[in-house]
PDB file of C-alpha atoms in Angstrom:
ATOM      1  CA  MET A   1      19.546   2.210 -29.795  1.00 34.00           C
ATOM      2  CA  ARG A   2      21.616  -0.589 -28.277  1.00 37.00           C
ATOM      3  CA  ALA A   3      23.977   1.814 -26.484  1.00 39.00           C
ATOM      4  CA  ALA A   4      21.097   3.546 -24.720  1.00 40.00           C
ATOM      5  CA  LEU A   5      19.604   0.303 -23.470  1.00 42.00           C
ATOM      6  CA  CYS A   6      22.776  -1.248 -22.033  1.00 45.00           C
ATOM      7  CA  ASN A   7      23.132   1.225 -19.169  1.00 84.00           C
ATOM      8  CA  ASP A   8      21.407   1.238 -15.840  1.00 93.00           C
ATOM      9  CA  VAL A   9      20.170   4.004 -13.589  1.00 96.00           C
ATOM     10  CA  ARG A  10      20.243   4.495  -9.835  1.00 97.00           C
ATOM     11  CA  ILE A  11      16.939   5.843  -8.508  1.00 98.00           C
ATOM     12  CA  LEU A  12      17.336   7.155  -4.971  1.00 98.00           C
ATOM     13  CA  ALA A  13      14.229   6.827  -2.781  1.00 98.00           C
ATOM     14  CA  TYR A  14      13.616   9.233   0.093  1.00 98.00           C
ATOM     15  CA  HIS A  15      10.608   9.888   2.299  1.00 98.00           C
ATOM     16  CA  ARG A  16      11.310  12.663   4.774  1.00 98.00           C
ATOM     17  CA  VAL A  17      14.140  15.136   5.418  1.00 98.00           C
ATOM     18  CA  LEU A  18      14.042  16.904   8.796  1.00 96.00           C
ATOM     19  CA  GLU A  19      15.911  20.032   9.860  1.00 94.00           C
ATOM     20  CA  ALA A  20      17.913  18.076  12.438  1.00 90.00           C
ATOM     21  CA  GLU A  21      18.494  14.506  13.539  1.00 89.00           C
ATOM     22  CA  VAL A  22      15.469  12.566  14.777  1.00 88.00           C
ATOM     23  CA  PRO A  23      14.974  13.437  18.459  1.00 83.00           C
ATOM     24  CA  ALA A  24      14.678  10.662  21.006  1.00 81.00           C
ATOM     25  CA  THR A  25      11.124  11.798  21.731  1.00 82.00           C
ATOM     26  CA  PHE A  26       9.943  11.552  18.087  1.00 87.00           C
ATOM     27  CA  ARG A  27       6.460   9.968  18.153  1.00 91.00           C
ATOM     28  CA  PHE A  28       6.129   9.111  14.467  1.00 93.00           C
ATOM     29  CA  ASP A  29       7.873   6.456  12.386  1.00 93.00           C
ATOM     30  CA  PRO A  30      11.608   7.270  12.587  1.00 91.00           C
ATOM     31  CA  ASP A  31      12.362   4.883   9.737  1.00 91.00           C
ATOM     32  CA  LEU A  32      10.575   7.255   7.359  1.00 95.00           C
ATOM     33  CA  VAL A  33      13.164   9.955   8.062  1.00 96.00           C
ATOM     34  CA  SER A  34      15.717   9.436   5.309  1.00 97.00           C
ATOM     35  CA  ALA A  35      18.173  12.168   6.315  1.00 97.00           C
ATOM     36  CA  SER A  36      18.743  15.335   8.272  1.00 97.00           C
ATOM     37  CA  ALA A  37      19.079  18.581   6.335  1.00 98.00           C
ATOM     38  CA  GLU A  38      22.863  18.546   6.657  1.00 97.00           C
ATOM     39  CA  GLY A  39      23.050  14.875   5.697  1.00 97.00           C
ATOM     40  CA  PHE A  40      20.875  15.484   2.642  1.00 98.00           C
ATOM     41  CA  ARG A  41      23.014  18.479   1.633  1.00 98.00           C
ATOM     42  CA  GLU A  42      26.126  16.292   1.715  1.00 98.00           C
ATOM     43  CA  GLN A  43      24.400  13.532  -0.272  1.00 98.00           C
ATOM     44  CA  LEU A  44      23.471  16.065  -2.961  1.00 99.00           C
ATOM     45  CA  ARG A  45      27.109  17.177  -3.102  1.00 98.00           C
ATOM     46  CA  ILE A  46      28.130  13.566  -3.715  1.00 98.00           C
ATOM     47  CA  VAL A  47      25.499  13.136  -6.435  1.00 98.00           C
ATOM     48  CA  ARG A  48      26.704  16.284  -8.202  1.00 97.00           C
ATOM     49  CA  ARG A  49      30.374  15.367  -7.884  1.00 96.00           C
ATOM     50  CA  ARG A  50      30.291  11.646  -8.639  1.00 94.00           C
ATOM     51  CA  CYS A  51      27.167  10.989 -10.714  1.00 96.00           C
ATOM     52  CA  ALA A  52      25.127  12.205 -13.678  1.00 96.00           C
ATOM     53  CA  PRO A  53      21.882  13.530 -12.135  1.00 98.00           C
ATOM     54  CA  MET A  54      18.866  13.415 -14.447  1.00 98.00           C
ATOM     55  CA  ARG A  55      15.144  14.146 -14.424  1.00 98.00           C
ATOM     56  CA  PHE A  56      12.579  11.529 -15.416  1.00 98.00           C
ATOM     57  CA  ASP A  57      11.583  13.519 -18.494  1.00 98.00           C
ATOM     58  CA  GLU A  58      15.243  13.732 -19.552  1.00 98.00           C
ATOM     59  CA  LEU A  59      15.698   9.993 -19.105  1.00 97.00           C
ATOM     60  CA  LEU A  60      12.578   9.257 -21.140  1.00 98.00           C
ATOM     61  CA  ASP A  61      13.807  11.580 -23.882  1.00 97.00           C
ATOM     62  CA  HIS A  62      17.119   9.693 -24.042  1.00 96.00           C
ATOM     63  CA  LEU A  63      15.344   6.343 -24.220  1.00 95.00           C
ATOM     64  CA  ASP A  64      12.790   7.489 -26.793  1.00 96.00           C
ATOM     65  CA  ARG A  65      15.504   8.921 -29.038  1.00 95.00           C
ATOM     66  CA  GLY A  66      17.876   5.992 -28.585  1.00 93.00           C
ATOM     67  CA  ARG A  67      20.532   8.255 -27.089  1.00 93.00           C
ATOM     68  CA  PRO A  68      23.109   6.786 -24.668  1.00 92.00           C
ATOM     69  CA  VAL A  69      22.238   7.359 -21.043  1.00 94.00           C
ATOM     70  CA  PRO A  70      25.167   8.821 -19.097  1.00 94.00           C
ATOM     71  CA  ARG A  71      27.230   6.472 -16.977  1.00 91.00           C
ATOM     72  CA  ARG A  72      26.196   6.578 -13.288  1.00 93.00           C
ATOM     73  CA  ALA A  73      22.910   8.264 -14.105  1.00 96.00           C
ATOM     74  CA  VAL A  74      20.976   9.066 -10.922  1.00 98.00           C
ATOM     75  CA  LEU A  75      17.382  10.132 -10.323  1.00 99.00           C
ATOM     76  CA  ILE A  76      16.159  11.433  -6.961  1.00 99.00           C
ATOM     77  CA  THR A  77      12.665  10.559  -5.725  1.00 99.00           C
ATOM     78  CA  PHE A  78      10.516  11.225  -2.661  1.00 99.00           C
ATOM     79  CA  ASP A  79       7.450   9.219  -1.624  1.00 98.00           C
ATOM     80  CA  ASP A  80       4.242  10.248   0.154  1.00 97.00           C
ATOM     81  CA  GLY A  81       4.145  14.052   0.149  1.00 98.00           C
ATOM     82  CA  TYR A  82       5.171  15.220   3.637  1.00 97.00           C
ATOM     83  CA  ASP A  83       5.410  18.983   3.911  1.00 97.00           C
ATOM     84  CA  ASP A  84       9.045  18.783   5.029  1.00 98.00           C
ATOM     85  CA  ASN A  85       9.684  17.856   1.387  1.00 99.00           C
ATOM     86  CA  HIS A  86       8.749  21.472   0.596  1.00 99.00           C
ATOM     87  CA  ARG A  87      10.160  23.141   3.717  1.00 98.00           C
ATOM     88  CA  VAL A  88      13.503  21.317   3.929  1.00 98.00           C
ATOM     89  CA  ALA A  89      14.318  19.156   0.890  1.00 99.00           C
ATOM     90  CA  TYR A  90      13.149  21.515  -1.857  1.00 99.00           C
ATOM     91  CA  PRO A  91      15.352  24.488  -0.833  1.00 99.00           C
ATOM     92  CA  LEU A  92      18.372  22.193  -0.584  1.00 99.00           C
ATOM     93  CA  LEU A  93      17.702  20.764  -4.041  1.00 99.00           C
ATOM     94  CA  ARG A  94      17.455  24.309  -5.411  1.00 98.00           C
ATOM     95  CA  GLU A  95      20.674  25.243  -3.637  1.00 98.00           C
ATOM     96  CA  ALA A  96      22.428  22.284  -5.280  1.00 98.00           C
ATOM     97  CA  GLY A  97      20.920  22.947  -8.706  1.00 98.00           C
ATOM     98  CA  LEU A  98      19.257  19.529  -8.751  1.00 99.00           C
ATOM     99  CA  SER A  99      15.746  18.237  -9.410  1.00 99.00           C
ATOM    100  CA  ALA A 100      13.736  15.446  -7.816  1.00 99.00           C
ATOM    101  CA  MET A 101      10.510  13.580  -8.493  1.00 99.00           C
ATOM    102  CA  PHE A 102       7.982  13.923  -5.662  1.00 99.00           C
ATOM    103  CA  PHE A 103       5.463  11.056  -5.673  1.00 99.00           C
ATOM    104  CA  VAL A 104       2.380  12.274  -3.789  1.00 99.00           C
ATOM    105  CA  SER A 105      -0.786  10.605  -2.521  1.00 98.00           C
ATOM    106  CA  THR A 106      -3.321  13.081  -3.857  1.00 98.00           C
ATOM    107  CA  GLY A 107      -6.063  12.296  -1.348  1.00 97.00           C
ATOM    108  CA  HIS A 108      -3.842  13.669   1.418  1.00 96.00           C
ATOM    109  CA  ILE A 109      -2.703  16.821  -0.376  1.00 97.00           C
ATOM    110  CA  GLU A 110      -4.410  19.891   1.110  1.00 94.00           C
ATOM    111  CA  SER A 111      -6.236  17.748   3.682  1.00 93.00           C
ATOM    112  CA  GLY A 112      -3.967  18.215   6.687  1.00 91.00           C
ATOM    113  CA  ARG A 113      -4.605  14.546   7.494  1.00 90.00           C
ATOM    114  CA  PRO A 114      -1.598  12.398   8.395  1.00 92.00           C
ATOM    115  CA  PHE A 115      -0.746   9.241   6.500  1.00 93.00           C
ATOM    116  CA  ALA A 116      -2.536   6.272   8.049  1.00 93.00           C
ATOM    117  CA  TYR A 117       0.457   4.035   8.765  1.00 94.00           C
ATOM    118  CA  ASP A 118       2.394   6.898  10.349  1.00 94.00           C
ATOM    119  CA  TRP A 119      -0.629   7.913  12.428  1.00 95.00           C
ATOM    120  CA  LEU A 120      -0.887   4.328  13.630  1.00 96.00           C
ATOM    121  CA  VAL A 121       2.714   4.557  14.844  1.00 96.00           C
ATOM    122  CA  ARG A 122       1.816   7.843  16.564  1.00 95.00           C
ATOM    123  CA  MET A 123      -1.128   6.213  18.329  1.00 96.00           C
ATOM    124  CA  LEU A 124       0.920   3.220  19.439  1.00 96.00           C
ATOM    125  CA  CYS A 125       3.637   5.519  20.797  1.00 95.00           C
ATOM    126  CA  THR A 126       1.376   7.946  22.665  1.00 94.00           C
ATOM    127  CA  ALA A 127      -1.948   6.333  23.654  1.00 94.00           C
ATOM    128  CA  PRO A 128      -2.094   6.496  27.487  1.00 90.00           C
ATOM    129  CA  ASP A 129      -2.816   3.380  29.539  1.00 81.00           C
ATOM    130  CA  ALA A 130      -4.243   1.589  26.532  1.00 86.00           C
ATOM    131  CA  ARG A 131      -4.612  -1.968  25.341  1.00 94.00           C
ATOM    132  CA  LEU A 132      -4.000  -3.187  21.838  1.00 96.00           C
ATOM    133  CA  ASP A 133      -6.718  -5.649  20.877  1.00 95.00           C
ATOM    134  CA  ALA A 134      -6.213  -6.654  17.263  1.00 96.00           C
ATOM    135  CA  PRO A 135      -7.304 -10.274  16.794  1.00 96.00           C
ATOM    136  CA  GLU A 136      -6.870  -9.928  13.030  1.00 95.00           C
ATOM    137  CA  LEU A 137      -3.157  -9.449  13.744  1.00 96.00           C
ATOM    138  CA  GLY A 138      -2.997 -12.084  16.470  1.00 96.00           C
ATOM    139  CA  LEU A 139      -2.191  -9.401  19.060  1.00 96.00           C
ATOM    140  CA  SER A 140      -3.902  -8.660  22.382  1.00 95.00           C
ATOM    141  CA  MET A 141      -1.894  -6.926  25.106  1.00 95.00           C
ATOM    142  CA  PRO A 142      -1.505  -3.792  27.170  1.00 96.00           C
ATOM    143  CA  LEU A 143       0.689  -1.218  25.496  1.00 96.00           C
ATOM    144  CA  PRO A 144       4.165  -1.204  27.074  1.00 95.00           C
ATOM    145  CA  ASP A 145       5.347   1.745  29.142  1.00 92.00           C
ATOM    146  CA  GLY A 146       8.582   2.685  27.368  1.00 92.00           C
ATOM    147  CA  LEU A 147       8.862   4.470  24.017  1.00 92.00           C
ATOM    148  CA  ARG A 148      11.508   2.023  22.784  1.00 91.00           C
ATOM    149  CA  GLU A 149       9.206  -0.919  23.487  1.00 94.00           C
ATOM    150  CA  ARG A 150       6.255   0.835  21.868  1.00 94.00           C
ATOM    151  CA  ARG A 151       8.291   1.525  18.733  1.00 93.00           C
ATOM    152  CA  ALA A 152       9.270  -2.143  18.573  1.00 94.00           C
ATOM    153  CA  LEU A 153       5.605  -3.091  18.884  1.00 96.00           C
ATOM    154  CA  ALA A 154       4.728  -0.636  16.099  1.00 95.00           C
ATOM    155  CA  VAL A 155       7.136  -2.451  13.778  1.00 94.00           C
ATOM    156  CA  ARG A 156       5.392  -5.767  14.541  1.00 96.00           C
ATOM    157  CA  VAL A 157       1.966  -4.231  14.015  1.00 97.00           C
ATOM    158  CA  LEU A 158       2.904  -2.683  10.667  1.00 95.00           C
ATOM    159  CA  ASP A 159       4.474  -5.900   9.409  1.00 94.00           C
ATOM    160  CA  ARG A 160       1.322  -7.890  10.208  1.00 96.00           C
ATOM    161  CA  LEU A 161      -1.060  -5.155   9.088  1.00 95.00           C
ATOM    162  CA  LYS A 162       0.379  -5.157   5.578  1.00 93.00           C
ATOM    163  CA  THR A 163      -0.624  -8.787   5.078  1.00 94.00           C
ATOM    164  CA  LEU A 164      -4.325  -7.815   5.317  1.00 95.00           C
ATOM    165  CA  PRO A 165      -6.578  -6.603   2.489  1.00 94.00           C
ATOM    166  CA  ALA A 166      -6.726  -2.820   2.219  1.00 92.00           C
ATOM    167  CA  GLU A 167     -10.259  -2.595   3.628  1.00 94.00           C
ATOM    168  CA  ALA A 168      -9.272  -4.603   6.704  1.00 96.00           C
ATOM    169  CA  GLN A 169      -6.230  -2.385   7.222  1.00 95.00           C
ATOM    170  CA  GLN A 170      -8.394   0.745   7.135  1.00 94.00           C
ATOM    171  CA  ALA A 171     -11.007  -0.773   9.445  1.00 96.00           C
ATOM    172  CA  LEU A 172      -8.420  -1.686  12.073  1.00 97.00           C
ATOM    173  CA  ILE A 173      -6.794   1.762  12.048  1.00 96.00           C
ATOM    174  CA  GLN A 174     -10.179   3.483  12.278  1.00 96.00           C
ATOM    175  CA  ARG A 175     -11.247   1.218  15.137  1.00 96.00           C
ATOM    176  CA  LEU A 176      -8.110   2.060  17.110  1.00 96.00           C
ATOM    177  CA  GLN A 177      -8.611   5.775  16.463  1.00 95.00           C
ATOM    178  CA  ALA A 178     -12.088   5.527  17.992  1.00 95.00           C
ATOM    179  CA  GLN A 179     -10.997   3.269  20.845  1.00 94.00           C
ATOM    180  CA  TRP A 180      -8.102   5.534  21.838  1.00 95.00           C
ATOM    181  CA  SER A 181      -9.874   8.836  20.994  1.00 94.00           C
ATOM    182  CA  MET A 182      -7.128   9.832  18.562  1.00 94.00           C
ATOM    183  CA  PRO A 183      -8.870  10.744  15.283  1.00 93.00           C
ATOM    184  CA  ASP A 184      -6.529  11.445  12.387  1.00 91.00           C
ATOM    185  CA  ALA A 185      -8.618  14.540  11.621  1.00 86.00           C
ATOM    186  CA  ASP A 186      -6.819  16.186  14.546  1.00 82.00           C
ATOM    187  CA  GLY A 187      -3.601  15.966  12.545  1.00 83.00           C
ATOM    188  CA  HIS A 188      -0.180  17.020  13.858  1.00 88.00           C
ATOM    189  CA  PRO A 189       2.424  19.521  12.608  1.00 87.00           C
ATOM    190  CA  ASP A 190       5.092  16.797  12.541  1.00 87.00           C
ATOM    191  CA  CYS A 191       3.047  14.665  10.124  1.00 90.00           C
ATOM    192  CA  ARG A 192       1.454  17.126   7.733  1.00 94.00           C
ATOM    193  CA  PRO A 193       1.104  16.573   3.965  1.00 97.00           C
ATOM    194  CA  MET A 194       1.892  19.259   1.417  1.00 98.00           C
ATOM    195  CA  THR A 195      -0.624  21.566  -0.250  1.00 98.00           C
ATOM    196  CA  TRP A 196      -1.284  22.053  -3.945  1.00 98.00           C
ATOM    197  CA  ALA A 197       0.172  25.560  -3.679  1.00 98.00           C
ATOM    198  CA  GLN A 198       3.430  24.083  -2.411  1.00 99.00           C
ATOM    199  CA  LEU A 199       3.477  21.531  -5.224  1.00 99.00           C
ATOM    200  CA  ARG A 200       2.849  24.246  -7.812  1.00 99.00           C
ATOM    201  CA  GLU A 201       5.756  26.236  -6.425  1.00 99.00           C
ATOM    202  CA  MET A 202       8.001  23.182  -6.561  1.00 99.00           C
ATOM    203  CA  ARG A 203       7.000  22.307 -10.105  1.00 98.00           C
ATOM    204  CA  GLU A 204       7.624  25.887 -11.225  1.00 98.00           C
ATOM    205  CA  GLY A 205      10.978  25.653  -9.433  1.00 98.00           C
ATOM    206  CA  GLY A 206      12.110  22.694 -11.528  1.00 98.00           C
ATOM    207  CA  MET A 207      10.822  19.712  -9.572  1.00 99.00           C
ATOM    208  CA  GLU A 208       8.766  16.855 -11.056  1.00 99.00           C
ATOM    209  CA  ILE A 209       5.531  15.628  -9.472  1.00 99.00           C
ATOM    210  CA  GLY A 210       4.372  12.031  -9.791  1.00 99.00           C
ATOM    211  CA  SER A 211       1.596   9.824  -8.462  1.00 99.00           C
ATOM    212  CA  HIS A 212       1.612   7.784  -5.257  1.00 98.00           C
ATOM    213  CA  GLY A 213      -2.033   6.805  -5.575  1.00 98.00           C
ATOM    214  CA  VAL A 214      -4.901   8.613  -3.862  1.00 98.00           C
ATOM    215  CA  GLY A 215      -5.225   7.160  -0.371  1.00 96.00           C
ATOM    216  CA  HIS A 216      -1.759   5.620   0.081  1.00 96.00           C
ATOM    217  CA  HIS A 217      -3.186   2.103  -0.151  1.00 96.00           C
ATOM    218  CA  MET A 218      -1.212  -0.993  -1.056  1.00 96.00           C
ATOM    219  CA  LEU A 219      -2.556  -1.310  -4.576  1.00 98.00           C
ATOM    220  CA  ALA A 220      -2.321  -5.098  -4.787  1.00 97.00           C
ATOM    221  CA  LYS A 221      -4.465  -5.341  -1.631  1.00 96.00           C
ATOM    222  CA  LEU A 222      -7.359  -3.395  -3.186  1.00 97.00           C
ATOM    223  CA  PRO A 223     -10.203  -4.833  -5.276  1.00 97.00           C
ATOM    224  CA  ARG A 224      -9.149  -4.593  -8.926  1.00 98.00           C
ATOM    225  CA  GLU A 225     -11.474  -1.779  -9.969  1.00 98.00           C
ATOM    226  CA  ALA A 226     -10.626   0.255  -6.869  1.00 98.00           C
ATOM    227  CA  MET A 227      -6.937  -0.229  -7.662  1.00 98.00           C
ATOM    228  CA  ARG A 228      -7.406   1.000 -11.219  1.00 98.00           C
ATOM    229  CA  GLU A 229      -9.378   4.006  -9.966  1.00 98.00           C
ATOM    230  CA  GLU A 230      -6.569   4.921  -7.550  1.00 98.00           C
ATOM    231  CA  LEU A 231      -4.161   5.114 -10.485  1.00 99.00           C
ATOM    232  CA  ARG A 232      -6.537   7.000 -12.769  1.00 99.00           C
ATOM    233  CA  ALA A 233      -7.861   9.443 -10.177  1.00 99.00           C
ATOM    234  CA  SER A 234      -4.451  10.364  -8.822  1.00 99.00           C
ATOM    235  CA  ARG A 235      -3.113  11.073 -12.302  1.00 99.00           C
ATOM    236  CA  ALA A 236      -6.195  13.145 -13.149  1.00 99.00           C
ATOM    237  CA  ALA A 237      -5.906  15.186  -9.936  1.00 99.00           C
ATOM    238  CA  ILE A 238      -2.268  16.061 -10.606  1.00 99.00           C
ATOM    239  CA  ALA A 239      -3.076  17.012 -14.204  1.00 99.00           C
ATOM    240  CA  ARG A 240      -5.969  19.185 -13.038  1.00 98.00           C
ATOM    241  CA  GLU A 241      -4.088  20.961 -10.264  1.00 98.00           C
ATOM    242  CA  LEU A 242      -0.654  21.319 -11.861  1.00 98.00           C
ATOM    243  CA  GLY A 243      -1.504  21.512 -15.547  1.00 97.00           C
ATOM    244  CA  ALA A 244       0.382  18.408 -16.677  1.00 97.00           C
ATOM    245  CA  ALA A 245      -0.250  14.695 -16.214  1.00 98.00           C
ATOM    246  CA  PRO A 246       2.546  12.835 -14.410  1.00 98.00           C
ATOM    247  CA  VAL A 247       4.795  10.504 -16.389  1.00 98.00           C
ATOM    248  CA  ALA A 248       5.536   8.249 -13.409  1.00 99.00           C
ATOM    249  CA  VAL A 249       3.921   6.539 -10.441  1.00 99.00           C
ATOM    250  CA  SER A 250       5.431   4.891  -7.390  1.00 99.00           C
ATOM    251  CA  TYR A 251       3.458   2.137  -5.706  1.00 98.00           C
ATOM    252  CA  PRO A 252       2.694   2.791  -2.002  1.00 97.00           C
ATOM    253  CA  VAL A 253       4.787   0.547   0.253  1.00 95.00           C
ATOM    254  CA  GLY A 254       6.248  -0.795  -2.972  1.00 93.00           C
ATOM    255  CA  GLY A 255       7.512  -4.206  -1.887  1.00 93.00           C
ATOM    256  CA  PRO A 256       6.662  -7.472  -3.661  1.00 93.00           C
ATOM    257  CA  ASP A 257       3.321  -7.733  -1.796  1.00 93.00           C
ATOM    258  CA  ALA A 258       2.283  -4.165  -2.665  1.00 95.00           C
ATOM    259  CA  TYR A 259       2.059  -4.501  -6.438  1.00 96.00           C
ATOM    260  CA  ASP A 260       1.609  -7.326  -8.920  1.00 96.00           C
ATOM    261  CA  GLY A 261       1.112  -7.916 -12.625  1.00 97.00           C
ATOM    262  CA  ALA A 262      -2.388  -6.461 -12.544  1.00 98.00           C
ATOM    263  CA  VAL A 263      -1.101  -3.259 -10.908  1.00 98.00           C
ATOM    264  CA  VAL A 264       1.714  -2.974 -13.448  1.00 98.00           C
ATOM    265  CA  ALA A 265      -0.740  -3.401 -16.333  1.00 98.00           C
ATOM    266  CA  ALA A 266      -3.160  -0.884 -14.818  1.00 98.00           C
ATOM    267  CA  ALA A 267      -0.377   1.682 -14.410  1.00 98.00           C
ATOM    268  CA  ALA A 268       0.476   1.373 -18.092  1.00 98.00           C
ATOM    269  CA  ASP A 269      -3.202   1.560 -19.069  1.00 98.00           C
ATOM    270  CA  ALA A 270      -3.632   4.714 -16.955  1.00 98.00           C
ATOM    271  CA  GLY A 271      -0.956   6.452 -19.013  1.00 98.00           C
ATOM    272  CA  TYR A 272       2.124   6.297 -16.803  1.00 99.00           C
ATOM    273  CA  ARG A 273       5.375   5.753 -18.688  1.00 98.00           C
ATOM    274  CA  ILE A 274       7.263   4.533 -15.611  1.00 98.00           C
ATOM    275  CA  GLY A 275       6.207   2.695 -12.458  1.00 98.00           C
ATOM    276  CA  CYS A 276       8.557   2.585  -9.462  1.00 98.00           C
ATOM    277  CA  SER A 277       8.571  -0.084  -6.777  1.00 97.00           C
ATOM    278  CA  TYR A 278      10.470  -0.219  -3.490  1.00 95.00           C
ATOM    279  CA  VAL A 279      12.359  -3.326  -4.561  1.00 94.00           C
ATOM    280  CA  THR A 280      16.028  -2.572  -4.033  1.00 93.00           C
ATOM    281  CA  GLY A 281      18.695  -2.271  -6.705  1.00 93.00           C
ATOM    282  CA  ALA A 282      19.971  -0.400  -9.719  1.00 94.00           C
ATOM    283  CA  GLN A 283      17.481  -0.424 -12.596  1.00 96.00           C
ATOM    284  CA  SER A 284      18.553  -1.875 -15.931  1.00 94.00           C
ATOM    285  CA  LEU A 285      17.516   0.118 -18.984  1.00 94.00           C
ATOM    286  CA  ARG A 286      17.900  -2.852 -21.300  1.00 88.00           C
ATOM    287  CA  GLU A 287      14.140  -3.004 -21.939  1.00 83.00           C
ATOM    288  CA  GLY A 288      13.530   0.755 -21.950  1.00 86.00           C
ATOM    289  CA  PRO A 289      10.782   2.340 -19.812  1.00 91.00           C
ATOM    290  CA  GLY A 290       8.931  -0.074 -17.538  1.00 94.00           C
ATOM    291  CA  HIS A 291       6.424  -0.284 -14.707  1.00 96.00           C
ATOM    292  CA  ALA A 292       8.301  -2.269 -12.051  1.00 96.00           C
ATOM    293  CA  TRP A 293      11.477  -0.273 -11.707  1.00 97.00           C
ATOM    294  CA  LYS A 294      13.789  -0.805  -8.738  1.00 96.00           C
ATOM    295  CA  ARG A 295      15.003   1.954  -6.465  1.00 96.00           C
ATOM    296  CA  ILE A 296      17.690   2.473  -3.828  1.00 96.00           C
ATOM    297  CA  PRO A 297      16.315   3.408  -0.382  1.00 96.00           C
ATOM    298  CA  VAL A 298      18.242   6.086   1.491  1.00 96.00           C
ATOM    299  CA  GLU A 299      18.445   5.484   5.245  1.00 94.00           C
ATOM    300  CA  ARG A 300      19.276   8.126   7.823  1.00 92.00           C
ATOM    301  CA  GLU A 301      22.092   6.009   9.336  1.00 90.00           C
ATOM    302  CA  MET A 302      24.121   6.178   6.101  1.00 93.00           C
ATOM    303  CA  ASP A 303      27.288   8.239   6.412  1.00 94.00           C
ATOM    304  CA  PRO A 304      28.737   9.954   3.304  1.00 96.00           C
ATOM    305  CA  ALA A 305      31.217   7.148   2.630  1.00 95.00           C
ATOM    306  CA  TRP A 306      28.475   4.502   2.680  1.00 93.00           C
ATOM    307  CA  PHE A 307      26.208   6.636   0.505  1.00 95.00           C
ATOM    308  CA  ASP A 308      29.009   7.115  -2.039  1.00 94.00           C
ATOM    309  CA  ALA A 309      29.793   3.390  -2.056  1.00 93.00           C
ATOM    310  CA  MET A 310      26.104   2.549  -2.456  1.00 93.00           C
ATOM    311  CA  LEU A 311      25.907   4.683  -5.591  1.00 93.00           C
ATOM    312  CA  ALA A 312      28.992   2.981  -7.007  1.00 89.00           C
ATOM    313  CA  LEU A 313      28.063  -0.602  -6.061  1.00 87.00           C
ATOM    314  CA  PRO A 314      24.381  -0.773  -5.108  1.00 84.00           C
ATOM    315  CA  GLU A 315      24.305  -4.565  -5.302  1.00 78.00           C
ATOM    316  CA  LEU A 316      26.755  -4.663  -2.376  1.00 76.00           C
ATOM    317  CA  PHE A 317      25.871  -1.642  -0.279  1.00 72.00           C
ATOM    318  CA  CYS A 318      22.079  -1.244  -0.527  1.00 73.00           C
ATOM    319  CA  TYR A 319      20.054  -1.884   2.612  1.00 63.00           C
ATOM    320  CA  ARG A 320      17.679  -4.748   1.842  1.00 56.00           C
ATOM    321  CA  SER A 321      16.242  -5.909   5.133  1.00 42.00           C
ATOM    322  CA  ARG A 322      14.305  -2.869   6.324  1.00 47.00           C
ATOM    323  CA  THR A 323      10.517  -2.888   6.043  1.00 45.00           C
ATOM    324  CA  ARG A 324       9.190   0.325   4.547  1.00 49.00           C
ATOM    325  CA  ILE A 325       5.789   1.896   4.434  1.00 52.00           C
ATOM    326  CA  GLY A 326       6.440   4.363   1.641  1.00 60.00           C
TER     327      GLY A 326
END
């Protein structure tokens, strides 16, 4: 048993993969685009050539049986459930003969509704001749004219928004939708979640599906019972729709403010074997399966050499300073 628990694992964390590089006119959060299709294809080549790719169920089997985990074991994960995961990433994974875990927010699946934080970025980037009045964030100003300046403002807004309780976050976003006449029900093809049919196809094609909550809320910002229900209901929905309960959950946003000891305990109580955060680093397997596992964010600016070095020495080459909304 000791040999199996002395290794670590690199868990790569993606959000979106687009067909091409992010265009200058992109009106959603560009930081959620982890790679272009060609960049992702090259990263998968590196994983196949230099690492020991595994599935979550394979890793759990090794740990449960006390079998040594291969050196440079790597797991691939995606957060949220954007439909480009199915259109772009899934075919490339199949082409490479690799699997990934797709953590999905079940309340968005099939709905066509965009994810709230990303829709907020969309509103801030496109609302015409508007003012931002958000006293709860300490912000009151006309929206700037340029897209670059609006994107910079969106970063400030998201950073401050995530300090609020979940209900206050939702209320602010809904108020701005009404004020700017930009309801999320209108949706947008560049910010569409997957469907259950797509997830079934992916699962049958060798992918794993995990939980990312129901409404993509920061779980530690919810009232305790609502937090527990997010974990239970998401797991139940995946089991109902796909025929198997997920073994793993990733916490939306995933930084130190997004989950806490109560969330970790609730994830275990809900039946998840593994809980993934967005705290950066390689994950030690010394204690076996756990519910606050670290991951390695993949950023679209990474060239192949940096990506390769990050897999070899994540403590030196991981990006740590970027704020994520995954």
